[in-house]
Amino acid sequence: MTTPSPPADDSAELLPVATPARTRAALRALIRPDRGLALTGTGVLVAATAVGLLVQPLLGRIVDIVADGRPAGDLTLPVVLLVAVAAVQGVTTTIGLTRVARLGETVLARLREQFVERALDLPADRLERAGAGDLTARVTGDVARVAEAVRSALPEMARSVLAILLTLGALALLDVRFLLAALLAVPVQLLTARWYVTRALTLYADQRVANGAQQQQLLETIGGAVTVRGHRLERQHTERGAGRSRRAVELTMRSVDLVLGFYGRLHIAEYIGLAAVLIAGFWLVRDGAVSIGTATAAALYFHSLFGPVNAALVLLDDAQSAAAGLARLVGVTDLARPAEPVAGKAEPAGAAEPAPVPHQRTGPQQRTAPGAAVAVDAVSHAYGPGRPVLHEVSLTLRPGEHVALVGTSGAGKSTLARIVAGVQQPTAGTVTAPAAAGEPSVVLVTQEVHVFTGSLAEDLRLARPGATDAELRGALSTVHALDWAEALPDGLDTVVGEGGHRLDPARAQQLALARLVLSGPALAVLDEATAEAGSAGARVLERSAEAALSGRTALIVAHRLTQAVAADRVVVLEAGRVVESGPHEELRDADGPYAALWRAWSGSRTAPHP
C-alpha cells in the first residue's frame, strides 16, 4: 500500500511514498532470502555481548579484594580473565558485525536492483508528471541515506539493543533491586523516544520532499536557462528557487532543534537512573545485602548502558531518516507493474541502456494479429485530464514497410512513436507489434542518445552482450561508422562516455544505430533520430538510418522531410489525428496538409529522388 507524496507545487504529481506498514513488509521481504545470515550474525553478536558483560563482575571482584585487604596475588586471576574477556569479545564482535554488515549490503543491493528495474519500467508520462527532480532525489539522496544507515546504523543498533537487554538481565542477577532502580530512567527514555519519533518521521519525510522540489526547480531553471533569459523570467525563477531553498533550510533547522531537545532529555534520564542505582547500592551495602564490589559492578553496569542506550536512541535519528528514504524507494518499487508482454519486447537503443525491456502491453489494450507487423487500432492518449494528445489513431504497418510520421510540433508524433515502441501505455485503444523469441522485437532510437562510460566495444555490446569483434565492426560498417571508430586512439577499445573520448552528436547517434543493428529487431522506431545533427551531419545520419533499417519494418518520426521522401508511406498527424496517408509524391501533389508542409520545408531545396 502506498500513499501519494505531497506535491512540491500544484503542477507536479510526485511519485508515491509507501506507508510505514508496507515499508516494514518490504524490508522483511528483502531480508527473507538471507535469513540464515541474519540469524548467525545475531547469534554471534549475542555471544560477544554476553562475554563482555563479565567485565563488570570482574572489576567488582577486584574492588572486593582491595577492600578486604587481601594479598596482591589474588588480583592475578581477575586481571587475566579481563584480558581473556577483551580478546574473546573483540574476535566475536568482529565476526558478528562482519556478518551483519554483509547482510545489510546484500539487502541494499537487492533494493537498488529493484528500484532501478522499476524506475526504468515507469511510463514516460508518469515520470513527466512527477518531474525529474523527484526521481533524482530518490536515486541520490534517499539511496545514500539508506546506504549510510545500513553500513553504520544497522550494526551499531544491533549491538546496542543486545547490550541493553543483556545488561538489564545482568543487573537482575546481581540483585533485582538494582534492576528496579535502573528502570526508573526508562519512562523518561521512552517518553523521549516517543516525543522524538512522532515528530521526526513527518519532519524527515517533509524534508526529503522539499529537497526533491528544490532539485526539480534547479533542474528546470538550469535546463531551460536559454528560454528563461529569452522571456526575461530570471526574477520569477530566482524567487521560486529561493522559496524552495528557504523551505528546505527551514525544515533542516527544525530537525536540528529536534535533535538538541532529544539529547537534553536523554541526559535527564541518565542522571535519574545512575542516582537511583547508587542510592540502592548504598542501602544494600549498609544492610549487608551485597558487597561493595557487587554495588560497584551494578553502578558500572548502569554506566555502561549510557553508550548503548544513547546510541540506540540517537540512531533513531538515522533510522527515521532512513525509514523516510526507504518509504520513498518502496513507493517506486510498488508502483503497479504492467502485465507480461503478449506481443513482443521493446528496447530503447538511443535514450537508454539497450538491454531488452518488456514491451509494456497490458490487458485488452495489447493483442496479437497475424499478418501485420504493427497494428494500431483506435489509440487515444492524454497526459492528464483535459490534455488529450491522440484521438482514436488507427494505423497499420505491413512487414518490411517504412512509414514516416510527419506533422507540426505538438501533433502527437513522439507520443504515438513511444506507444508503438511499447515504452508508453495508451489511454485507450490497442497496439500489436511483432513477437520474436529470445530477442527484442522492437527497438526505439530517439534524439536523446546516451553514450555509456567504457570502451566503445562495451558500449556496443549493451545491445548484444555476446557479440564478437567482427560483429561489432560489421554493425559499425553498416551505419557508415567503422572508419571513424577504427581511427580512434585505441580503436574499439577507446574509452568513451563521461571522462573518456567525447563523441559528437552525429557519431553518438551512429553508435545508437549500430546498437539497433546488433539487436536485430523486427520493428524499429526512430523518433527524430537525426534532429541533433547539423545539416551535413543529418545527411550522414539519414544514410546511416536507411542502412540500419534495411530489411525491417520501421516507423520514423521525420524531423526532416527527406526522410519522408525515402519512406514507403507518409502519415500526417494534426492535433493528434491522422489527416493524410500515402506515398510522398501522391501527398505532395494532393495540395493537402502534407503539400503545405513540403512547400514550407523545401523552399529552394532540391527534393531528392525517392
Coordinates of C-alpha atoms in Angstrom, one line a residue:
M1 CA 0.0 0.0 0.0
T2 CA 1.3 3.4 -0.9
T3 CA 0.2 6.9 -0.2
P4 CA 0.8 9.9 -2.6
S5 CA 3.7 12.1 -1.8
P6 CA 2.6 15.7 -1.3
P7 CA 3.3 17.7 -4.4
A8 CA 6.0 20.3 -4.4
D9 CA 3.7 22.5 -6.4
D10 CA 0.3 22.5 -8.0
S11 CA 1.5 21.1 -11.3
A12 CA 3.7 18.2 -10.0
E13 CA 2.3 14.7 -9.3
L14 CA 5.2 13.3 -7.3
L15 CA 5.8 9.5 -7.2
P16 CA 4.1 7.8 -4.3
V17 CA 5.5 7.1 -0.8
A18 CA 4.9 3.7 0.9
T19 CA 3.1 3.6 4.2
P20 CA 5.1 2.5 7.3
A21 CA 3.3 -0.9 7.3
R22 CA 4.1 -1.5 3.7
T23 CA 7.7 -0.4 4.2
R24 CA 8.2 -2.9 7.0
A25 CA 6.7 -5.6 4.9
A26 CA 9.0 -4.8 2.0
L27 CA 12.0 -4.8 4.4
R28 CA 11.1 -8.3 5.7
A29 CA 10.8 -9.5 2.1
L30 CA 14.2 -8.1 1.3
I31 CA 15.8 -9.9 4.3
R32 CA 13.9 -13.2 3.9
P33 CA 16.4 -14.7 1.3
D34 CA 19.2 -14.2 3.8
R35 CA 17.6 -15.4 7.0
G36 CA 20.5 -17.8 7.8
L37 CA 23.0 -14.9 7.6
A38 CA 20.8 -12.8 9.8
L39 CA 20.4 -15.5 12.5
T40 CA 24.1 -16.4 12.6
G41 CA 25.2 -12.7 12.7
T42 CA 22.7 -12.1 15.6
G43 CA 23.8 -15.2 17.4
V44 CA 27.5 -14.3 17.3
L45 CA 26.7 -10.7 18.5
V46 CA 24.7 -12.1 21.4
A47 CA 27.7 -14.3 22.4
A48 CA 30.1 -11.3 22.1
T49 CA 27.9 -9.1 24.2
A50 CA 27.4 -11.8 26.9
V51 CA 31.1 -12.3 27.2
G52 CA 31.6 -8.5 27.5
L53 CA 29.2 -8.5 30.5
L54 CA 31.8 -10.4 32.5
V55 CA 34.0 -7.2 32.8
Q56 CA 31.9 -5.5 35.5
P57 CA 31.8 -8.5 37.9
L58 CA 35.5 -9.0 37.5
L59 CA 36.1 -5.3 38.3
G60 CA 33.8 -5.7 41.3
R61 CA 35.8 -8.7 42.4
I62 CA 39.0 -6.6 42.2
V63 CA 37.2 -3.9 44.4
D64 CA 36.3 -6.6 47.0
I65 CA 39.9 -7.9 47.1
V66 CA 41.2 -4.4 47.7
A67 CA 38.5 -3.5 50.2
D68 CA 39.2 -6.7 52.2
G69 CA 42.9 -6.1 52.2
R70 CA 43.8 -9.4 50.6
P71 CA 47.2 -10.2 49.1
A72 CA 48.1 -8.7 45.8
G73 CA 48.5 -12.1 44.2
D74 CA 44.7 -12.6 44.5
L75 CA 44.4 -9.9 41.7
T76 CA 46.2 -12.1 39.1
L77 CA 43.2 -14.3 38.2
P78 CA 40.7 -11.4 37.7
V79 CA 43.2 -9.5 35.6
V80 CA 44.0 -12.5 33.4
L81 CA 40.3 -13.1 33.0
L82 CA 39.8 -9.4 32.0
V83 CA 42.4 -9.8 29.3
A84 CA 40.8 -13.0 28.0
V85 CA 37.3 -11.4 28.0
A86 CA 38.6 -8.5 26.0
A87 CA 40.2 -10.8 23.4
V88 CA 37.2 -13.1 23.0
Q89 CA 34.8 -10.2 22.8
G90 CA 36.9 -8.4 20.2
V91 CA 37.1 -11.5 18.0
T92 CA 33.4 -12.4 18.3
T93 CA 32.3 -8.8 17.8
T94 CA 34.3 -8.5 14.6
I95 CA 32.8 -11.7 13.3
G96 CA 29.2 -10.7 14.2
L97 CA 29.5 -7.2 12.8
T98 CA 31.0 -8.5 9.6
R99 CA 28.1 -10.8 9.1
V100 CA 25.5 -8.1 9.9
A101 CA 27.3 -5.7 7.5
R102 CA 27.3 -8.4 4.8
L103 CA 23.6 -8.8 5.4
G104 CA 23.0 -5.1 5.1
E105 CA 25.0 -4.7 1.9
T106 CA 23.2 -7.7 0.3
V107 CA 19.8 -6.3 1.2
L108 CA 20.8 -2.8 0.0
A109 CA 22.0 -4.2 -3.3
R110 CA 18.7 -6.1 -3.7
L111 CA 16.8 -2.9 -3.0
R112 CA 18.8 -0.9 -5.5
E113 CA 18.3 -3.5 -8.2
Q114 CA 14.5 -3.5 -7.6
F115 CA 14.4 0.3 -7.6
V116 CA 16.4 0.7 -10.8
E117 CA 14.4 -2.0 -12.6
R118 CA 11.1 -0.4 -11.6
A119 CA 12.3 3.1 -12.4
L120 CA 13.4 2.1 -15.9
D121 CA 10.0 0.4 -16.3
L122 CA 7.9 3.5 -15.5
P123 CA 5.8 5.0 -18.3
A124 CA 7.3 8.2 -19.7
D125 CA 4.2 10.2 -19.0
R126 CA 4.3 9.2 -15.3
L127 CA 7.8 10.5 -15.0
E128 CA 6.9 13.7 -16.8
R129 CA 4.1 14.3 -14.4
A130 CA 6.4 13.7 -11.4
G131 CA 9.3 15.8 -12.7
A132 CA 12.9 14.7 -13.0
G133 CA 13.8 16.3 -9.6
D134 CA 11.6 13.8 -7.6
L135 CA 13.2 10.7 -9.1
T136 CA 16.7 12.3 -9.0
A137 CA 16.3 13.0 -5.3
R138 CA 15.3 9.4 -4.6
V139 CA 18.1 7.9 -6.7
T140 CA 20.7 10.1 -5.0
G141 CA 19.7 11.4 -1.6
D142 CA 17.3 8.6 -0.5
V143 CA 19.5 5.8 -1.7
A144 CA 22.5 7.4 0.0
R145 CA 20.6 7.8 3.3
V146 CA 19.5 4.2 3.3
A147 CA 23.0 3.0 2.4
E148 CA 24.5 5.1 5.2
A149 CA 22.1 3.6 7.7
V150 CA 22.8 0.1 6.5
R151 CA 26.6 0.5 6.8
S152 CA 26.7 2.3 10.1
A153 CA 23.4 2.5 12.0
L154 CA 22.3 -1.1 11.5
P155 CA 25.4 -2.9 13.0
E156 CA 25.5 -0.3 15.8
M157 CA 21.8 -0.6 16.5
A158 CA 22.1 -4.4 16.7
R159 CA 25.0 -4.2 19.2
S160 CA 23.2 -1.5 21.3
V161 CA 19.9 -3.4 21.6
L162 CA 21.7 -6.6 22.6
A163 CA 23.8 -4.8 25.1
I164 CA 20.8 -3.1 26.7
L165 CA 18.8 -6.3 27.1
L166 CA 21.7 -8.4 28.4
T167 CA 22.9 -5.7 30.8
L168 CA 19.5 -5.4 32.3
G169 CA 19.5 -9.1 32.8
A170 CA 22.9 -9.0 34.5
L171 CA 21.6 -6.3 36.9
A172 CA 18.8 -8.6 37.9
L173 CA 21.2 -11.4 38.6
L174 CA 23.2 -9.2 40.9
D175 CA 20.1 -8.1 42.7
V176 CA 16.7 -7.4 41.4
R177 CA 16.6 -4.2 43.3
F178 CA 19.4 -2.8 41.2
L179 CA 17.3 -3.5 38.1
L180 CA 14.3 -1.8 39.6
A181 CA 16.4 1.3 40.4
A182 CA 17.8 1.3 36.8
L183 CA 14.3 1.1 35.4
L184 CA 13.4 4.5 36.9
A185 CA 15.2 6.0 33.8
V186 CA 13.1 4.0 31.4
P187 CA 9.9 6.2 31.5
V188 CA 11.9 9.3 30.7
Q189 CA 13.7 7.5 27.9
L190 CA 10.5 6.1 26.4
L191 CA 8.8 9.5 26.6
T192 CA 11.8 11.0 24.9
A193 CA 11.8 8.4 22.2
R194 CA 8.1 8.8 21.6
W195 CA 8.4 12.6 21.6
Y196 CA 11.2 12.3 19.0
V197 CA 9.7 9.6 16.8
T198 CA 6.3 11.3 16.4
R199 CA 8.0 14.5 15.2
A200 CA 10.9 13.0 13.3
L201 CA 9.0 10.8 10.8
T202 CA 6.9 13.6 9.4
L203 CA 9.7 16.1 9.6
Y204 CA 12.2 14.0 7.7
A205 CA 9.6 13.0 5.1
D206 CA 8.8 16.7 4.5
Q207 CA 12.5 17.4 4.3
R208 CA 13.0 14.8 1.6
V209 CA 10.1 16.2 -0.4
A210 CA 11.4 19.7 0.0
N211 CA 14.8 18.7 -1.2
G212 CA 13.2 17.0 -4.2
A213 CA 11.2 20.1 -5.0
Q214 CA 14.4 22.2 -4.7
Q215 CA 16.3 19.9 -7.1
Q216 CA 13.4 19.9 -9.5
Q217 CA 13.4 23.7 -9.6
L218 CA 17.1 23.9 -10.1
L219 CA 16.9 21.3 -13.0
E220 CA 14.1 23.3 -14.7
T221 CA 15.8 26.6 -14.3
I222 CA 19.3 25.5 -15.4
G223 CA 18.0 23.2 -18.2
G224 CA 15.8 25.9 -19.6
A225 CA 18.2 28.8 -19.0
V226 CA 18.1 30.0 -22.6
T227 CA 14.3 30.1 -22.5
V228 CA 14.2 31.8 -19.1
R229 CA 16.5 34.5 -20.3
G230 CA 14.7 34.8 -23.6
H231 CA 11.4 35.5 -21.8
R232 CA 13.0 37.6 -19.1
L233 CA 11.8 35.2 -16.4
E234 CA 15.0 35.4 -14.3
R235 CA 13.4 37.1 -11.4
Q236 CA 10.5 34.7 -11.2
H237 CA 12.7 31.6 -11.4
T238 CA 15.1 33.1 -8.8
E239 CA 12.3 33.8 -6.4
R240 CA 10.8 30.4 -6.9
G241 CA 14.2 28.7 -6.3
A242 CA 14.8 30.8 -3.3
G243 CA 11.4 30.0 -1.8
R244 CA 12.0 26.3 -2.2
S245 CA 15.5 26.6 -0.8
R246 CA 14.2 28.5 2.2
R247 CA 11.6 25.8 2.8
A248 CA 14.4 23.1 2.7
V249 CA 16.6 25.2 5.1
E250 CA 13.7 25.8 7.5
L251 CA 13.0 22.1 7.7
T252 CA 16.7 21.4 8.3
M253 CA 16.8 23.8 11.2
R254 CA 13.7 22.3 12.7
S255 CA 15.4 18.9 12.6
V256 CA 18.5 20.4 14.4
D257 CA 16.2 21.8 17.2
L258 CA 14.6 18.4 17.4
V259 CA 17.9 16.6 17.9
L260 CA 19.1 19.1 20.6
G261 CA 15.9 18.6 22.6
F262 CA 16.3 14.9 22.2
Y263 CA 19.8 14.9 23.7
G264 CA 18.7 17.2 26.6
R265 CA 16.0 14.8 27.7
L266 CA 18.4 11.8 27.5
H267 CA 20.8 13.5 29.9
I268 CA 18.0 13.8 32.4
A269 CA 17.2 10.1 32.2
E270 CA 20.9 9.2 32.7
Y271 CA 21.0 11.3 35.9
I272 CA 17.9 9.8 37.3
G273 CA 18.9 6.2 36.6
L274 CA 22.5 6.5 37.9
A275 CA 21.4 8.3 41.0
A276 CA 18.8 5.6 41.8
V277 CA 21.4 2.8 41.3
L278 CA 24.0 4.5 43.6
I279 CA 21.4 5.1 46.3
A280 CA 20.2 1.5 46.0
G281 CA 23.8 0.3 46.3
F282 CA 24.4 2.5 49.4
W283 CA 21.4 1.0 51.2
L284 CA 22.1 -2.6 50.2
V285 CA 25.8 -2.4 51.2
R286 CA 24.8 -0.8 54.5
D287 CA 22.3 -3.6 55.2
G288 CA 24.9 -6.2 54.3
A289 CA 22.8 -7.5 51.4
V290 CA 25.6 -7.1 48.8
S291 CA 29.3 -6.4 48.9
I292 CA 31.0 -3.2 47.8
G293 CA 32.2 -5.0 44.7
T294 CA 28.7 -6.0 43.8
A295 CA 27.4 -2.5 44.2
T296 CA 30.4 -1.3 42.1
A297 CA 29.5 -3.8 39.4
A298 CA 25.9 -2.6 39.4
A299 CA 26.9 1.0 39.0
L300 CA 29.3 0.1 36.3
Y301 CA 26.6 -1.9 34.5
F302 CA 24.3 1.1 34.5
H303 CA 27.1 3.4 33.5
S304 CA 27.9 1.0 30.6
L305 CA 24.3 1.4 29.5
F306 CA 24.9 5.1 28.7
G307 CA 26.6 4.3 25.4
P308 CA 24.2 1.6 24.1
V309 CA 21.0 3.4 25.3
N310 CA 22.2 6.8 23.8
A311 CA 23.4 5.1 20.7
A312 CA 20.1 3.2 20.2
L313 CA 18.0 6.4 20.8
V314 CA 20.3 8.6 18.8
L315 CA 20.3 6.1 16.0
L316 CA 16.5 6.7 15.8
D317 CA 17.6 9.9 14.1
D318 CA 19.3 7.9 11.3
A319 CA 16.6 5.2 11.5
Q320 CA 13.8 7.7 11.0
S321 CA 15.6 9.5 8.1
A322 CA 16.4 6.1 6.5
A323 CA 12.9 5.0 7.0
A324 CA 11.6 8.0 5.2
G325 CA 14.0 7.4 2.4
L326 CA 13.2 3.7 2.3
A327 CA 9.4 4.5 2.1
R328 CA 10.1 6.7 -0.9
L329 CA 12.1 3.9 -2.6
V330 CA 9.5 1.3 -1.8
G331 CA 6.8 3.7 -3.2
V332 CA 8.5 3.4 -6.6
T333 CA 9.1 -0.3 -6.5
D334 CA 5.5 -0.9 -5.5
L335 CA 4.0 1.0 -8.5
A336 CA 1.7 -1.2 -10.4
R337 CA 3.7 -3.3 -12.9
P338 CA 2.5 -3.9 -16.4
A339 CA 1.4 -7.4 -17.3
E340 CA 3.8 -9.7 -19.1
P341 CA 4.1 -8.9 -22.8
V342 CA 1.9 -10.8 -25.1
A343 CA 3.3 -9.5 -28.4
G344 CA 7.0 -8.6 -28.0
K345 CA 9.6 -6.6 -26.3
A346 CA 10.7 -3.0 -26.8
E347 CA 14.3 -1.8 -26.4
P348 CA 15.3 1.9 -26.3
A349 CA 18.6 1.8 -28.1
G350 CA 19.2 5.5 -28.1
A351 CA 18.0 7.2 -25.0
A352 CA 18.6 4.4 -22.5
E353 CA 20.7 1.3 -22.0
P354 CA 19.8 -1.1 -24.8
A355 CA 19.2 -4.2 -22.7
P356 CA 15.8 -5.8 -23.6
V357 CA 12.9 -4.2 -21.6
P358 CA 9.4 -5.7 -21.6
H359 CA 7.1 -4.2 -24.2
Q360 CA 4.6 -2.6 -21.8
R361 CA 1.3 -4.1 -23.0
T362 CA -1.5 -4.6 -20.5
G363 CA -4.8 -6.2 -20.6
P364 CA -7.1 -5.8 -23.5
Q365 CA -5.0 -2.9 -24.9
Q366 CA -2.5 -5.3 -26.5
R367 CA -3.0 -8.4 -28.6
T368 CA -1.5 -10.3 -31.5
A369 CA -2.7 -10.0 -35.1
P370 CA -1.1 -12.4 -37.5
G371 CA -0.1 -10.9 -40.9
A372 CA 0.5 -7.4 -39.6
A373 CA 3.9 -6.1 -38.5
V374 CA 2.2 -3.4 -36.5
A375 CA -1.5 -2.7 -36.0
V376 CA -2.6 0.5 -34.1
D377 CA -6.4 0.4 -33.6
A378 CA -8.3 3.5 -32.2
V379 CA -5.4 4.6 -29.9
S380 CA -6.1 7.6 -27.8
H381 CA -3.8 9.1 -25.2
A382 CA -3.9 12.0 -22.7
Y383 CA -1.2 13.2 -20.3
G384 CA -3.9 14.3 -17.8
P385 CA -7.5 15.4 -17.6
G386 CA -8.3 17.8 -20.4
R387 CA -4.9 17.2 -22.1
P388 CA -5.6 14.8 -25.0
V389 CA -2.7 14.2 -27.4
L390 CA -4.0 11.4 -29.6
H391 CA -7.6 10.8 -30.8
E392 CA -8.5 7.3 -32.0
V393 CA -5.5 6.9 -34.2
S394 CA -5.5 3.8 -36.4
L395 CA -2.5 2.7 -38.4
T396 CA -1.1 -0.5 -39.9
L397 CA 2.5 -1.1 -40.9
R398 CA 3.0 -4.0 -43.3
P399 CA 6.0 -6.3 -42.8
G400 CA 9.1 -4.5 -44.1
E401 CA 7.3 -1.2 -44.7
H402 CA 8.9 2.1 -43.8
V403 CA 6.3 4.7 -42.6
A404 CA 7.2 8.3 -41.9
L405 CA 5.2 10.3 -39.3
V406 CA 5.1 14.0 -40.1
G407 CA 3.3 16.9 -38.6
T408 CA 3.8 20.2 -36.8
S409 CA 5.2 20.3 -33.3
G410 CA 2.7 19.0 -30.8
A411 CA 0.8 16.9 -33.3
G412 CA 1.4 13.8 -31.2
K413 CA 4.2 12.1 -33.3
S414 CA 6.5 11.3 -30.5
T415 CA 3.7 10.1 -28.3
L416 CA 2.5 7.7 -31.0
A417 CA 6.0 6.5 -31.6
R418 CA 6.6 5.7 -27.9
I419 CA 3.2 3.9 -27.7
V420 CA 4.1 1.8 -30.8
A421 CA 7.5 1.1 -29.3
G422 CA 5.8 -0.1 -26.1
V423 CA 7.5 2.3 -23.7
Q424 CA 4.3 4.2 -23.0
Q425 CA 0.7 2.9 -22.5
P426 CA -2.2 4.4 -24.5
T427 CA -5.2 5.7 -22.6
A428 CA -7.4 3.7 -24.9
G429 CA -7.2 1.5 -27.9
T430 CA -5.0 -1.5 -28.9
V431 CA -1.5 -1.9 -30.3
T432 CA 0.0 -5.0 -31.8
A433 CA 3.7 -5.4 -32.6
P434 CA 5.7 -8.4 -33.9
A435 CA 6.9 -11.1 -31.4
A436 CA 10.3 -12.5 -31.5
A437 CA 11.6 -15.3 -29.2
G438 CA 14.8 -14.6 -27.3
E439 CA 15.5 -11.1 -28.7
P440 CA 13.9 -7.7 -28.6
S441 CA 11.2 -7.3 -31.2
V442 CA 11.0 -3.5 -31.0
V443 CA 13.9 -1.0 -30.7
L444 CA 13.4 2.7 -30.1
V445 CA 16.0 5.2 -31.1
T446 CA 15.5 8.8 -30.0
Q447 CA 17.4 12.0 -30.5
E448 CA 18.5 11.8 -26.8
V449 CA 21.4 9.4 -27.1
H450 CA 23.4 8.3 -24.1
V451 CA 27.0 7.2 -24.5
F452 CA 27.8 4.9 -21.6
T453 CA 31.2 5.1 -19.9
G454 CA 33.5 2.3 -21.0
S455 CA 35.2 1.2 -24.2
L456 CA 33.3 1.6 -27.5
A457 CA 33.1 -2.2 -27.8
E458 CA 31.5 -2.4 -24.3
D459 CA 29.0 0.3 -25.3
L460 CA 28.0 -1.6 -28.4
R461 CA 27.7 -4.9 -26.6
L462 CA 25.0 -3.5 -24.4
A463 CA 22.8 -4.4 -27.4
R464 CA 24.2 -7.9 -27.7
P465 CA 26.5 -9.0 -24.9
G466 CA 27.9 -11.9 -26.8
A467 CA 28.8 -10.1 -30.0
T468 CA 32.2 -10.8 -31.4
D469 CA 34.6 -8.0 -32.6
A470 CA 33.8 -8.9 -36.2
E471 CA 30.1 -8.4 -35.5
L472 CA 30.7 -5.1 -33.8
R473 CA 32.7 -3.9 -36.8
G474 CA 30.0 -5.2 -39.1
A475 CA 27.4 -3.2 -37.3
L476 CA 29.6 -0.1 -37.4
S477 CA 30.2 -0.6 -41.1
T478 CA 26.5 -0.9 -41.8
V479 CA 25.9 2.5 -40.4
H480 CA 29.0 4.0 -42.0
A481 CA 30.8 4.5 -38.7
L482 CA 33.6 2.0 -39.0
D483 CA 36.2 4.4 -40.4
W484 CA 36.0 6.9 -37.6
A485 CA 35.7 4.1 -35.0
E486 CA 38.9 2.5 -36.1
A487 CA 40.6 5.9 -36.2
L488 CA 40.0 6.5 -32.5
P489 CA 43.2 6.3 -30.4
D490 CA 42.6 2.7 -29.3
G491 CA 40.1 1.7 -31.9
L492 CA 37.2 -0.2 -30.4
D493 CA 39.0 -0.3 -27.0
T494 CA 38.9 3.5 -26.8
V495 CA 37.1 4.7 -23.6
V496 CA 34.1 6.8 -24.4
G497 CA 31.4 8.5 -22.4
E498 CA 31.9 10.5 -19.2
G499 CA 35.6 11.2 -18.7
G500 CA 36.5 9.4 -21.9
H501 CA 36.8 10.3 -25.6
R502 CA 33.9 12.6 -26.5
L503 CA 31.7 11.7 -29.4
D504 CA 29.9 14.5 -31.2
P505 CA 26.1 14.2 -31.6
A506 CA 26.3 12.6 -35.1
R507 CA 28.7 9.9 -34.0
A508 CA 26.8 9.2 -30.8
Q509 CA 23.7 8.7 -32.9
Q510 CA 25.5 6.4 -35.3
L511 CA 26.5 4.4 -32.2
A512 CA 22.8 4.1 -31.3
L513 CA 22.0 2.9 -34.8
A514 CA 24.8 0.4 -34.6
R515 CA 23.2 -0.9 -31.4
L516 CA 20.0 -1.2 -33.3
V517 CA 21.7 -3.3 -36.0
L518 CA 23.2 -5.6 -33.3
S519 CA 19.8 -6.0 -31.6
G520 CA 18.3 -7.2 -34.9
P521 CA 14.6 -6.3 -34.1
A522 CA 11.7 -6.9 -36.5
L523 CA 10.4 -3.4 -35.8
A524 CA 12.5 -0.2 -35.4
V525 CA 11.0 3.1 -34.2
L526 CA 13.1 6.3 -34.9
D527 CA 11.9 9.4 -33.0
E528 CA 13.7 12.3 -34.7
A529 CA 16.9 10.4 -34.5
T530 CA 18.7 12.8 -36.8
A531 CA 17.4 16.0 -35.2
E532 CA 20.5 16.8 -33.1
A533 CA 23.0 16.9 -36.0
G534 CA 23.6 19.9 -38.3
S535 CA 22.7 19.8 -42.0
A536 CA 25.8 18.0 -43.1
G537 CA 25.6 15.6 -40.1
A538 CA 21.9 15.0 -40.8
R539 CA 22.7 13.7 -44.4
V540 CA 25.2 11.3 -43.0
L541 CA 22.8 10.1 -40.3
E542 CA 20.0 9.7 -42.8
R543 CA 22.2 7.4 -44.8
S544 CA 23.1 5.5 -41.6
A545 CA 19.5 5.2 -40.6
E546 CA 18.5 4.0 -44.0
A547 CA 21.1 1.3 -43.9
A548 CA 20.2 0.3 -40.3
L549 CA 16.5 0.0 -41.2
S550 CA 17.1 -2.1 -44.3
G551 CA 15.1 -5.3 -44.2
R552 CA 13.0 -4.4 -41.2
T553 CA 9.7 -2.7 -40.5
A554 CA 10.2 0.9 -39.4
L555 CA 8.2 3.8 -38.0
I556 CA 10.1 7.1 -38.5
V557 CA 9.2 10.4 -36.8
A558 CA 10.6 12.6 -39.5
H559 CA 12.4 15.7 -38.4
R560 CA 13.5 16.4 -42.0
L561 CA 11.1 15.7 -44.8
T562 CA 13.9 14.0 -46.8
Q563 CA 13.2 11.0 -44.6
A564 CA 9.5 11.2 -45.7
V565 CA 10.6 11.2 -49.3
A566 CA 12.6 8.0 -48.8
A567 CA 9.7 6.3 -46.9
D568 CA 7.3 3.8 -48.5
R569 CA 4.4 5.8 -47.0
V570 CA 3.9 9.1 -45.2
V571 CA 1.3 9.5 -42.4
V572 CA 0.4 13.1 -41.5
L573 CA -0.8 13.9 -37.9
E574 CA -2.6 17.1 -37.0
A575 CA -3.8 17.7 -33.4
G576 CA -3.5 14.0 -32.6
R577 CA -5.4 12.7 -35.6
V578 CA -4.3 11.1 -38.9
V579 CA -5.3 13.5 -41.6
E580 CA -3.4 12.0 -44.6
S581 CA -1.7 8.8 -45.5
G582 CA 0.1 7.8 -48.7
P583 CA 3.3 7.9 -50.8
H584 CA 5.3 11.1 -50.8
E585 CA 4.5 12.0 -54.5
E586 CA 0.8 11.4 -54.1
L587 CA 0.5 13.6 -51.0
R588 CA 2.8 16.3 -52.4
D589 CA 0.6 16.6 -55.4
A590 CA -2.7 16.5 -53.5
D591 CA -2.4 20.1 -52.2
G592 CA -3.3 19.0 -48.7
P593 CA -1.6 19.4 -45.3
Y594 CA 1.5 17.4 -46.4
A595 CA 1.9 19.5 -49.5
A596 CA 1.8 22.7 -47.3
L597 CA 4.4 21.2 -45.1
W598 CA 6.6 20.2 -48.0
R599 CA 6.4 23.7 -49.6
A600 CA 7.2 25.3 -46.3
W601 CA 10.1 23.0 -45.6
S602 CA 11.7 22.6 -49.0
G603 CA 11.7 26.2 -50.2
S604 CA 14.6 26.4 -52.6
R605 CA 15.9 22.9 -51.7
T606 CA 16.1 20.3 -54.4
A607 CA 13.9 17.4 -53.5
P608 CA 15.9 14.1 -53.5
H609 CA 14.5 11.3 -55.6
P610 CA 12.8 8.5 -53.5

